[in-house]
Short mmCIF file of C-alpha atoms (C1' of nucleotides) in Angstrom, two decimals:
data_model
loop_
_atom_site.label_atom_id
_atom_site.label_comp_id
_atom_site.label_asym_id
_atom_site.label_seq_id
_atom_site.Cartn_x
_atom_site.Cartn_y
_atom_site.Cartn_z
CA MET A 179 -15.32 11.92 -47.60
CA ILE A 180 -13.52 14.15 -48.99
CA SER A 181 -9.97 13.82 -49.50
CA PRO A 182 -7.82 17.02 -48.11
CA LYS A 183 -5.99 17.74 -50.97
CA ARG A 184 -3.49 20.55 -51.30
CA GLN A 185 -0.53 20.86 -48.79
CA GLY A 186 1.35 24.50 -47.33
CA GLY A 187 4.73 22.84 -48.25
CA SER A 188 6.67 20.07 -47.78
CA PHE A 189 8.67 20.82 -44.57
CA LYS A 190 7.55 20.69 -41.62
CA MET A 191 3.56 22.82 -42.00
CA ALA A 192 3.66 24.52 -38.31
CA GLN A 193 0.01 25.62 -38.12
CA LYS A 194 -2.38 25.64 -35.62
CA ASN A 195 -2.52 28.05 -32.98
CA ILE A 196 -4.94 29.59 -35.80
CA LEU A 197 -5.84 32.24 -31.48
CA GLN A 198 -2.72 33.65 -32.74
CA PHE A 199 -2.52 34.87 -36.61
CA ILE A 200 -6.21 36.54 -35.03
CA ILE A 201 -4.70 38.67 -32.88
CA LEU A 202 -2.14 39.66 -35.53
CA GLY A 203 -4.76 40.90 -37.92
CA LEU A 204 -7.00 42.65 -35.51
CA ILE A 205 -3.72 44.47 -34.63
CA ASN A 206 -2.27 44.91 -38.18
CA ASP A 207 -5.88 47.05 -38.79
CA HIS A 208 -5.71 49.20 -36.28
CA PRO A 209 -2.55 48.75 -32.35
CA GLN A 210 -4.81 48.24 -29.76
CA THR A 211 -5.44 46.83 -26.14
CA GLY A 212 -5.85 43.40 -25.14
CA TYR A 213 -9.44 44.91 -23.50
CA GLU A 214 -10.23 45.61 -26.62
CA LEU A 215 -9.69 42.52 -29.03
CA THR A 216 -11.68 40.67 -26.38
CA LYS A 217 -14.31 42.98 -27.29
CA SER A 218 -14.09 42.63 -31.08
CA PHE A 219 -14.32 38.39 -30.23
CA ASP A 220 -18.58 39.72 -29.10
CA ASN A 221 -19.21 41.84 -32.59
CA ASP A 222 -18.95 40.08 -35.99
CA ILE A 223 -15.63 38.01 -35.84
CA GLY A 224 -17.43 35.94 -32.38
CA GLU A 225 -20.18 34.71 -34.76
CA PHE A 226 -16.71 32.77 -36.69
CA TRP A 227 -14.81 32.68 -33.70
CA SER A 228 -14.57 33.03 -30.05
CA ALA A 229 -11.17 33.58 -27.47
CA LYS A 230 -11.45 34.41 -23.52
CA HIS A 231 -9.22 37.68 -22.22
CA SER A 232 -7.65 34.47 -20.13
CA GLN A 233 -6.46 33.53 -23.35
CA ILE A 234 -5.33 36.45 -25.38
CA TYR A 235 -3.01 38.13 -23.05
CA PRO A 236 -0.81 35.56 -22.47
CA GLN A 237 -0.92 35.41 -26.33
CA LEU A 238 -0.18 38.52 -26.72
CA LYS A 239 3.03 38.32 -24.48
CA THR A 240 4.23 35.87 -26.76
CA LEU A 241 3.74 37.71 -29.84
CA GLU A 242 5.91 40.11 -28.24
CA GLU A 243 8.48 37.80 -27.17
CA LYS A 244 8.93 36.58 -30.90
CA GLN A 245 8.83 39.93 -31.79
CA TYR A 246 5.42 39.72 -33.46
CA LEU A 247 4.22 42.57 -31.29
CA THR A 248 5.15 45.53 -29.74
CA HIS A 249 3.78 47.62 -26.94
CA THR A 250 3.21 51.14 -25.06
CA MET A 251 1.83 51.98 -22.44
CA GLU A 252 -0.96 54.09 -21.98
CA VAL A 253 -2.85 55.52 -19.25
CA SER A 254 -5.85 56.29 -17.91
CA GLY A 255 -7.03 58.93 -15.08
CA GLU A 256 -4.57 59.12 -12.40
CA LYS A 257 -3.00 55.53 -13.11
CA LEU A 258 -4.51 52.77 -14.69
CA GLU A 259 -2.75 52.06 -17.29
CA ARG A 260 -2.91 50.03 -20.36
CA LYS A 261 -0.43 48.38 -23.10
CA ARG A 262 -1.38 49.58 -26.84
CA TYR A 263 -0.03 46.81 -28.69
CA SER A 264 1.47 47.25 -32.54
CA ILE A 265 2.37 45.50 -35.04
CA THR A 266 6.06 44.71 -36.13
CA PRO A 267 7.00 44.13 -40.00
CA ALA A 268 7.78 40.26 -38.59
CA GLY A 269 4.00 40.38 -37.98
CA GLN A 270 2.91 41.45 -41.04
CA HIS A 271 5.12 39.18 -42.90
CA LEU A 272 3.64 36.36 -40.46
CA LEU A 273 0.32 37.88 -41.14
CA THR A 274 0.39 37.61 -44.74
CA ALA A 275 2.17 34.39 -45.50
CA TRP A 276 -1.12 32.44 -43.36
CA ILE A 277 -3.35 34.08 -45.22
CA ALA A 278 -1.99 33.59 -48.36
CA GLU A 279 -1.34 29.85 -47.50
CA PRO A 280 -3.76 28.07 -48.64
CA THR A 281 -6.56 27.00 -45.87
CA ILE A 282 -7.04 23.19 -44.94
CA ASN A 283 -11.29 23.23 -43.95
CA GLN A 284 -11.21 22.33 -40.62
CA THR A 285 -13.36 19.04 -39.73
CA ASN A 286 -14.45 20.49 -36.27
CA GLY A 287 -16.75 23.37 -37.18
CA LYS A 288 -14.13 26.16 -37.08
CA ASP A 289 -13.57 28.33 -40.41
CA GLU A 290 -10.25 29.07 -39.99
CA PHE A 291 -11.14 30.73 -44.12
CA VAL A 292 -13.73 33.53 -43.18
CA LEU A 293 -10.94 34.88 -41.07
CA LYS A 294 -8.13 34.58 -43.31
CA LEU A 295 -11.21 37.16 -45.35
CA TYR A 296 -11.73 39.29 -42.76
CA PHE A 297 -8.41 40.23 -42.97
CA ILE A 298 -8.70 41.55 -46.60
CA HIS A 299 -10.22 44.89 -47.01
CA ASP A 300 -9.80 46.10 -50.10
CA GLN A 301 -11.90 44.10 -53.06
CA THR A 302 -9.37 44.24 -55.81
CA ASP A 303 -7.43 41.98 -53.70
CA PRO A 304 -5.57 40.61 -55.77
CA ARG A 305 -5.49 37.54 -53.08
CA LEU A 306 -9.21 36.74 -53.51
CA THR A 307 -10.01 35.29 -56.65
CA THR A 308 -7.58 32.05 -55.76
CA MET A 309 -8.62 31.97 -52.47
CA LEU A 310 -12.65 32.38 -53.27
CA GLU A 311 -12.43 29.69 -55.90
CA GLU A 312 -9.82 27.38 -53.76
CA GLN A 313 -12.88 27.07 -50.95
CA LEU A 314 -15.52 26.81 -53.85
CA GLN A 315 -14.26 23.88 -55.24
CA TYR A 316 -13.76 22.44 -51.23
CA HIS A 317 -17.22 23.22 -50.68
CA THR A 318 -18.47 22.06 -54.77
CA GLU A 319 -17.44 18.39 -53.87
CA LYS A 320 -19.44 18.53 -50.26
CA LEU A 321 -21.77 19.79 -51.07
CA THR A 322 -21.92 16.75 -53.71
CA HIS A 323 -21.15 14.61 -51.03
CA LEU A 324 -23.81 14.89 -48.94
CA LYS A 325 -26.46 15.92 -52.10
CA ASN A 326 -25.80 12.11 -52.28
CA GLN A 327 -25.78 11.21 -48.95
CA LEU A 328 -29.14 12.23 -48.74
CA SER A 329 -30.78 11.03 -52.05
CA LYS A 330 -29.24 7.47 -50.76
CA LYS A 331 -30.16 6.91 -47.09
CA PHE A 332 -33.51 8.84 -47.85
CA PRO A 333 -34.43 8.29 -51.31
CA ASP A 334 -38.66 9.30 -50.23
CA GLY A 335 -37.60 12.53 -48.71
CA GLY A 336 -38.98 12.08 -44.45
CA ASP A 337 -38.65 9.28 -43.27
CA PRO A 338 -41.18 8.61 -40.34
CA ALA A 339 -39.22 6.31 -38.38
CA ASN A 340 -35.46 8.06 -38.40
CA PHE A 341 -36.85 11.70 -38.30
CA GLY A 342 -33.94 13.07 -36.79
CA HIS A 343 -31.84 11.77 -38.94
CA TYR A 344 -33.31 12.65 -41.48
CA LEU A 345 -33.44 16.58 -40.26
CA ILE A 346 -30.25 17.27 -39.59
CA LEU A 347 -28.56 14.91 -42.85
CA SER A 348 -31.53 17.68 -44.97
CA HIS A 349 -29.61 20.34 -42.69
CA ALA A 350 -26.05 20.06 -43.13
CA VAL A 351 -27.44 19.68 -47.23
CA SER A 352 -29.00 23.43 -47.42
CA ARG A 353 -25.98 25.02 -44.63
CA GLU A 354 -23.89 24.13 -48.12
CA THR A 355 -25.68 25.16 -50.44
CA GLU A 356 -25.88 28.14 -48.31
CA TYR A 357 -21.68 28.71 -48.57
CA TYR A 358 -21.69 27.10 -52.04
CA ASP A 359 -23.82 30.46 -52.97
CA TRP A 360 -21.94 32.46 -50.97
CA LEU A 361 -19.01 31.56 -52.63
CA ASN A 362 -20.57 32.77 -55.59
CA ASP A 363 -21.69 35.47 -54.72
CA ALA A 364 -18.72 36.92 -53.50
CA LEU A 365 -16.48 36.01 -56.83
CA LYS A 366 -19.33 37.72 -59.04
CA GLN A 367 -18.73 40.58 -56.83
CA ILE A 368 -15.53 41.23 -56.86
CA MET B 23 -25.69 40.15 -28.48
CA ILE B 24 -29.23 38.48 -27.34
CA SER B 25 -28.84 37.06 -23.97
CA PRO B 26 -28.81 33.68 -23.19
CA LYS B 27 -32.24 33.29 -21.19
CA ARG B 28 -33.92 30.55 -20.07
CA GLN B 29 -32.44 28.36 -17.20
CA GLY B 30 -32.59 24.19 -17.47
CA GLY B 31 -33.67 24.05 -13.94
CA SER B 32 -32.32 25.71 -9.94
CA PHE B 33 -29.99 23.01 -8.50
CA LYS B 34 -26.07 22.85 -10.37
CA MET B 35 -26.26 22.28 -14.24
CA ALA B 36 -23.39 20.20 -14.51
CA GLN B 37 -23.94 20.64 -18.55
CA LYS B 38 -20.34 19.94 -20.31
CA ASN B 39 -18.72 16.78 -21.57
CA ILE B 40 -21.05 16.25 -24.42
CA LEU B 41 -19.31 13.80 -26.15
CA GLN B 42 -19.99 11.56 -23.52
CA PHE B 43 -24.54 11.91 -23.97
CA ILE B 44 -23.13 11.46 -27.99
CA ILE B 45 -21.52 8.27 -26.73
CA LEU B 46 -24.85 7.15 -25.01
CA GLY B 47 -27.03 7.95 -27.76
CA LEU B 48 -25.22 6.17 -30.09
CA ILE B 49 -25.00 3.31 -28.25
CA ASN B 50 -28.36 3.19 -27.19
CA ASP B 51 -29.86 3.19 -30.70
CA HIS B 52 -27.69 -0.41 -30.80
CA PRO B 53 -25.39 -1.66 -29.12
CA GLN B 54 -21.54 -0.97 -30.38
CA THR B 55 -18.07 -0.60 -30.53
CA GLY B 56 -14.96 2.23 -30.11
CA TYR B 57 -14.64 1.17 -33.74
CA GLU B 58 -17.59 1.60 -34.04
CA LEU B 59 -18.46 4.17 -33.06
CA THR B 60 -15.08 6.11 -33.73
CA LYS B 61 -16.53 5.47 -36.90
CA SER B 62 -19.62 7.54 -37.27
CA PHE B 63 -17.71 10.60 -36.77
CA ASP B 64 -16.73 9.62 -40.16
CA ASN B 65 -20.13 9.99 -41.14
CA ASP B 66 -23.63 12.56 -41.65
CA ILE B 67 -22.71 12.68 -37.09
CA GLY B 68 -19.38 14.30 -38.18
CA GLU B 69 -20.83 17.46 -40.12
CA PHE B 70 -21.53 18.66 -36.31
CA TRP B 71 -19.49 16.30 -33.74
CA SER B 72 -16.21 15.11 -34.17
CA ALA B 73 -13.54 12.84 -31.80
CA LYS B 74 -11.14 11.28 -31.99
CA HIS B 75 -10.54 7.52 -30.68
CA SER B 76 -8.41 8.55 -28.16
CA GLN B 77 -11.03 10.76 -26.96
CA ILE B 78 -13.77 7.65 -27.47
CA TYR B 79 -12.16 4.82 -25.72
CA PRO B 80 -11.48 6.93 -22.60
CA GLN B 81 -15.14 8.39 -22.65
CA LEU B 82 -15.61 4.94 -22.84
CA LYS B 83 -13.93 3.43 -19.40
CA THR B 84 -15.78 6.05 -17.82
CA LEU B 85 -18.91 5.76 -18.77
CA GLU B 86 -19.14 1.65 -17.66
CA GLU B 87 -17.52 3.16 -14.48
CA LYS B 88 -20.43 5.19 -13.73
CA GLN B 89 -22.47 2.18 -14.82
CA TYR B 90 -24.33 3.61 -17.72
CA LEU B 91 -22.49 2.12 -19.96
CA THR B 92 -21.40 -2.47 -20.13
CA HIS B 93 -19.37 -4.47 -21.99
CA THR B 94 -19.30 -8.09 -23.35
CA MET B 95 -16.52 -9.40 -25.38
CA GLU B 96 -16.73 -10.35 -28.92
CA VAL B 97 -13.26 -12.62 -30.50
CA SER B 98 -12.77 -12.57 -35.03
CA GLY B 99 -10.59 -15.48 -35.66
CA GLU B 100 -8.55 -16.75 -32.92
CA LYS B 101 -8.06 -14.36 -31.00
CA LEU B 102 -9.17 -10.50 -32.16
CA GLU B 103 -11.09 -9.30 -29.14
CA ARG B 104 -14.24 -6.59 -28.83
CA LYS B 105 -16.10 -4.83 -26.78
CA ARG B 106 -19.19 -4.13 -28.09
CA TYR B 107 -21.48 -1.97 -24.87
CA SER B 108 -25.19 -1.51 -24.23
CA ILE B 109 -26.25 1.32 -22.63
CA THR B 110 -27.89 1.12 -18.60
CA PRO B 111 -31.81 2.50 -18.09
CA ALA B 112 -29.19 4.59 -15.40
CA GLY B 113 -27.61 5.07 -18.98
CA GLN B 114 -30.80 6.34 -21.04
CA HIS B 115 -32.49 8.28 -18.26
CA LEU B 116 -29.14 10.38 -18.39
CA LEU B 117 -30.00 10.40 -22.29
CA THR B 118 -33.21 11.70 -21.72
CA ALA B 119 -32.68 13.80 -19.75
CA TRP B 120 -29.80 15.84 -22.19
CA ILE B 121 -32.15 16.47 -24.79
CA ALA B 122 -35.14 17.02 -22.51
CA GLU B 123 -33.05 19.97 -21.19
CA PRO B 124 -33.22 23.33 -23.06
CA THR B 125 -30.53 23.80 -24.83
CA ILE B 126 -27.44 26.76 -24.28
CA ASN B 127 -26.08 28.21 -27.66
CA GLN B 128 -22.18 27.96 -27.98
CA THR B 129 -20.88 30.16 -29.82
CA ASN B 130 -18.00 28.83 -30.81
CA GLY B 131 -19.54 26.97 -33.41
CA LYS B 132 -20.78 23.68 -31.81
CA ASP B 133 -23.97 22.43 -32.13
CA GLU B 134 -25.53 21.36 -29.55
CA PHE B 135 -29.32 21.38 -30.88
CA VAL B 136 -28.65 19.38 -33.73
CA LEU B 137 -27.16 15.82 -31.33
CA LYS B 138 -29.34 16.23 -29.77
CA LEU B 139 -32.02 15.91 -32.92
CA TYR B 140 -30.51 13.40 -34.59
CA PHE B 141 -30.73 11.01 -31.50
CA ILE B 142 -34.83 11.61 -31.69
CA HIS B 143 -36.39 8.58 -34.75
CA ASP B 144 -40.13 9.44 -34.15
CA GLN B 145 -41.28 12.23 -35.98
CA THR B 146 -44.74 12.24 -33.49
CA ASP B 147 -42.24 12.62 -30.73
CA PRO B 148 -43.70 14.64 -28.31
CA ARG B 149 -40.91 16.89 -27.74
CA LEU B 150 -40.03 17.91 -31.62
CA THR B 151 -41.93 20.98 -31.03
CA THR B 152 -41.10 22.75 -27.76
CA MET B 153 -37.18 21.86 -29.24
CA LEU B 154 -37.70 23.36 -32.30
CA GLU B 155 -39.34 26.39 -31.13
CA GLU B 156 -37.39 27.33 -28.85
CA GLN B 157 -34.27 27.10 -31.37
CA LEU B 158 -36.55 28.93 -34.02
CA GLN B 159 -36.69 32.09 -31.18
CA TYR B 160 -33.60 32.05 -30.79
CA HIS B 161 -32.39 32.42 -34.06
CA THR B 162 -34.90 34.58 -35.16
CA GLU B 163 -33.16 36.78 -32.36
CA LYS B 164 -29.96 35.51 -33.62
CA LEU B 165 -31.59 36.51 -37.15
CA THR B 166 -32.76 39.84 -36.13
CA HIS B 167 -29.69 41.05 -34.83
CA LEU B 168 -26.94 40.20 -37.54
CA LYS B 169 -29.44 41.65 -40.74
CA ASN B 170 -29.49 45.35 -38.31
CA GLN B 171 -25.77 44.49 -37.51
CA LEU B 172 -25.49 44.44 -41.53
CA SER B 173 -27.83 47.42 -42.56
CA LYS B 174 -25.94 49.89 -39.66
CA LYS B 175 -23.21 48.99 -41.39
CA PHE B 176 -22.76 48.69 -44.73
CA PRO B 177 -26.56 49.94 -45.53
CA ASP B 178 -25.53 50.80 -49.86
CA GLY B 179 -23.84 46.85 -49.76
CA GLY B 180 -20.22 46.46 -50.49
CA ASP B 181 -18.06 48.73 -49.29
CA PRO B 182 -14.79 48.35 -51.62
CA ALA B 183 -12.31 49.56 -49.21
CA ASN B 184 -13.86 46.75 -46.39
CA PHE B 185 -14.73 43.95 -48.39
CA GLY B 186 -13.96 41.32 -45.90
CA HIS B 187 -15.15 42.58 -43.16
CA TYR B 188 -18.80 42.87 -45.19
CA LEU B 189 -18.64 39.47 -47.23
CA ILE B 190 -18.42 37.80 -44.59
CA LEU B 191 -21.27 39.85 -42.02
CA SER B 192 -23.41 38.85 -45.04
CA HIS B 193 -22.37 35.04 -44.79
CA ALA B 194 -23.42 35.65 -40.79
CA VAL B 195 -26.31 36.93 -42.44
CA SER B 196 -27.36 34.24 -45.09
CA ARG B 197 -25.89 31.34 -42.64
CA GLU B 198 -28.24 32.55 -39.64
CA THR B 199 -31.67 32.38 -42.11
CA GLU B 200 -31.15 28.79 -43.55
CA TYR B 201 -31.29 27.90 -39.96
CA TYR B 202 -34.03 29.61 -39.68
CA ASP B 203 -35.85 28.28 -42.60
CA TRP B 204 -34.27 25.03 -41.96
CA LEU B 205 -36.23 24.59 -38.25
CA ASN B 206 -39.60 26.79 -39.54
CA ASP B 207 -39.80 23.86 -42.35
CA ALA B 208 -39.09 21.29 -40.08
CA LEU B 209 -42.07 22.58 -38.09
CA LYS B 210 -44.13 22.02 -40.53
CA GLN B 211 -42.92 18.78 -40.97
CA ILE B 212 -44.14 17.44 -37.38
"C1'" DC C 74 -20.50 56.37 -2.91
"C1'" DC C 75 -21.01 52.23 -5.11
"C1'" DG C 76 -22.05 49.91 -9.44
"C1'" DG C 77 -20.66 48.96 -13.50
"C1'" DG C 78 -17.67 48.65 -16.63
"C1'" DC C 79 -12.77 49.01 -17.87
"C1'" DA C 80 -8.20 47.00 -17.57
"C1'" DT C 81 -4.77 43.27 -16.77
"C1'" DG C 82 -3.33 39.50 -15.51
"C1'" DT C 83 -2.69 34.09 -13.17
"C1'" DA C 84 -4.17 28.88 -12.42
"C1'" DA C 85 -6.54 25.46 -12.59
"C1'" DA C 86 -9.78 22.29 -14.93
"C1'" DA C 87 -11.21 20.37 -19.43
"C1'" DG C 88 -11.34 18.84 -23.40
"C1'" DG C 89 -9.47 18.07 -28.22
"C1'" DT C 90 -5.65 16.24 -31.09
"C1'" DT C 91 -0.90 13.91 -32.26
"C1'" DA C 92 1.95 11.26 -31.52
"C1'" DC C 93 3.25 6.44 -29.33
"C1'" DA C 94 2.50 1.29 -29.05
"C1'" DT C 95 0.54 -3.10 -30.04
"C1'" DG C 96 -1.62 -6.58 -32.68
"C1'" DA C 97 -5.05 -8.88 -35.47
"C1'" DT C 98 -7.08 -10.24 -39.33
"C1'" DT C 99 -8.79 -9.22 -44.13
"C1'" DT C 100 -8.32 -8.71 -49.10
"C1'" DA C 101 -5.53 -8.06 -53.15
"C1'" DT D 51 2.59 -11.98 -48.15
"C1'" DA D 52 2.08 -7.40 -48.04
"C1'" DA D 53 -0.81 -3.84 -47.95
"C1'" DA D 54 -5.80 -1.71 -45.72
"C1'" DT D 55 -8.37 -2.43 -41.96
"C1'" DC D 56 -9.77 -3.97 -37.58
"C1'" DA D 57 -8.78 -3.23 -32.92
"C1'" DT D 58 -7.60 -1.28 -28.52
"C1'" DG D 59 -5.76 1.39 -25.54
"C1'" DT D 60 -1.54 5.33 -23.69
"C1'" DA D 61 0.88 9.74 -23.26
"C1'" DA D 62 2.56 13.74 -24.57
"C1'" DC D 63 1.19 18.15 -25.93
"C1'" DC D 64 -1.67 22.08 -27.54
"C1'" DT D 65 -6.55 24.16 -26.83
"C1'" DT D 66 -10.17 26.36 -24.95
"C1'" DT D 67 -13.13 27.65 -20.44
"C1'" DT D 68 -13.44 28.57 -15.64
"C1'" DA D 69 -12.18 30.81 -11.07
"C1'" DC D 70 -8.97 33.11 -9.23
"C1'" DA D 71 -7.88 37.98 -8.17
"C1'" DT D 72 -6.59 42.76 -8.05
"C1'" DG D 73 -7.38 46.84 -8.91
"C1'" DC D 74 -8.97 52.32 -11.73
"C1'" DC D 75 -12.07 54.94 -13.66
"C1'" DC D 76 -16.07 57.33 -14.79
"C1'" DG D 77 -21.71 58.27 -14.20
"C1'" DG D 78 -25.03 58.39 -11.35
#
DNA sequence: CCGGGCATGTAAAAGGTTACATGATTTA
DNA sequence: TAAATCATGTAACCTTTTACATGCCCGG
């Protein structure tokens, strides 16, 4: 396998609870309600992360308690209330720190890096090159590793007696190839 | 988004706890210990699913209680014991049923279908065509949807003011394209 | 006036990770 | 003989899903 490398600092490294950063990122773009945040996960962002309202509402509460968010009340019609959340300077700090922090690539099919990218709007943002190159390095190693596996386990192509295994390894290789190509493309565009 | 469609039967549909089926599938290939199962998730299968030993040992216990597995003791050296688990006919039934059952594609980055494939060894297995075609239909629809999104949101290619969003949508499209191509390739090979 | 969508929450259960705990065996 | 790996398990915690619960608003 591939060694994780890079650490994000010698002290503690709380990490995790990625949902909070996604919420912060979405609200940083513009103030919104819990309901609107929930819907975001049905759109593009849902391709890479999803969350239910039952997770979002409590998280909003927690983030407000920690003073990363504030809210104002709005009213629709006669009495339907909604809370529109805005990010605080402390919240923006936390968000920025999360984006800047080197991304540890998880093994579990979740891709934290892509989420960070989503919150970078400006094509000329100086963080882009570093972030993309860091990922490129990781995925280059991973692709090499997988290609080695494939040619080692199936030197003659699809083995009829181990077809499923062959198929998923091929899939893993082409999936990584796509990631690699995409990162290179992105780097070319900046 | 895309409607899930297809149901696996009108009665109940327990589903979930996919880990149990993976364990069953791995043990069906050959009897093994909890420790060996744990290591499987560091290899190819780990590209698509992972689990820690703290999840595996209790699951083995449960599966044995339900009589889907049995174990025999082995001894290494003087006193190091290990439990080698084998699948029972009931376990094989459960495994077969899981593989046969139409796969509902999850939104959360987990890919149950690939795992099912992994446990089909024979290239001429009659289940393959159906399974691959079912997935092909799903991913064709999804690809179409994503391409529409991309051309709708970014008709002129990379928007310098929304670059991150553009990048991840492009990534989603090429990721789906890879899936689509892979499925077609697989179908050609059977 | 009714159905679907808007809007917000809580509770319980399941799934998954990290930490705790222990001890044996092999390899350098 | 010390470190790495083999080997198995439990406990605590965190994350995520499903279900419960309530009520308003708008369009047909």
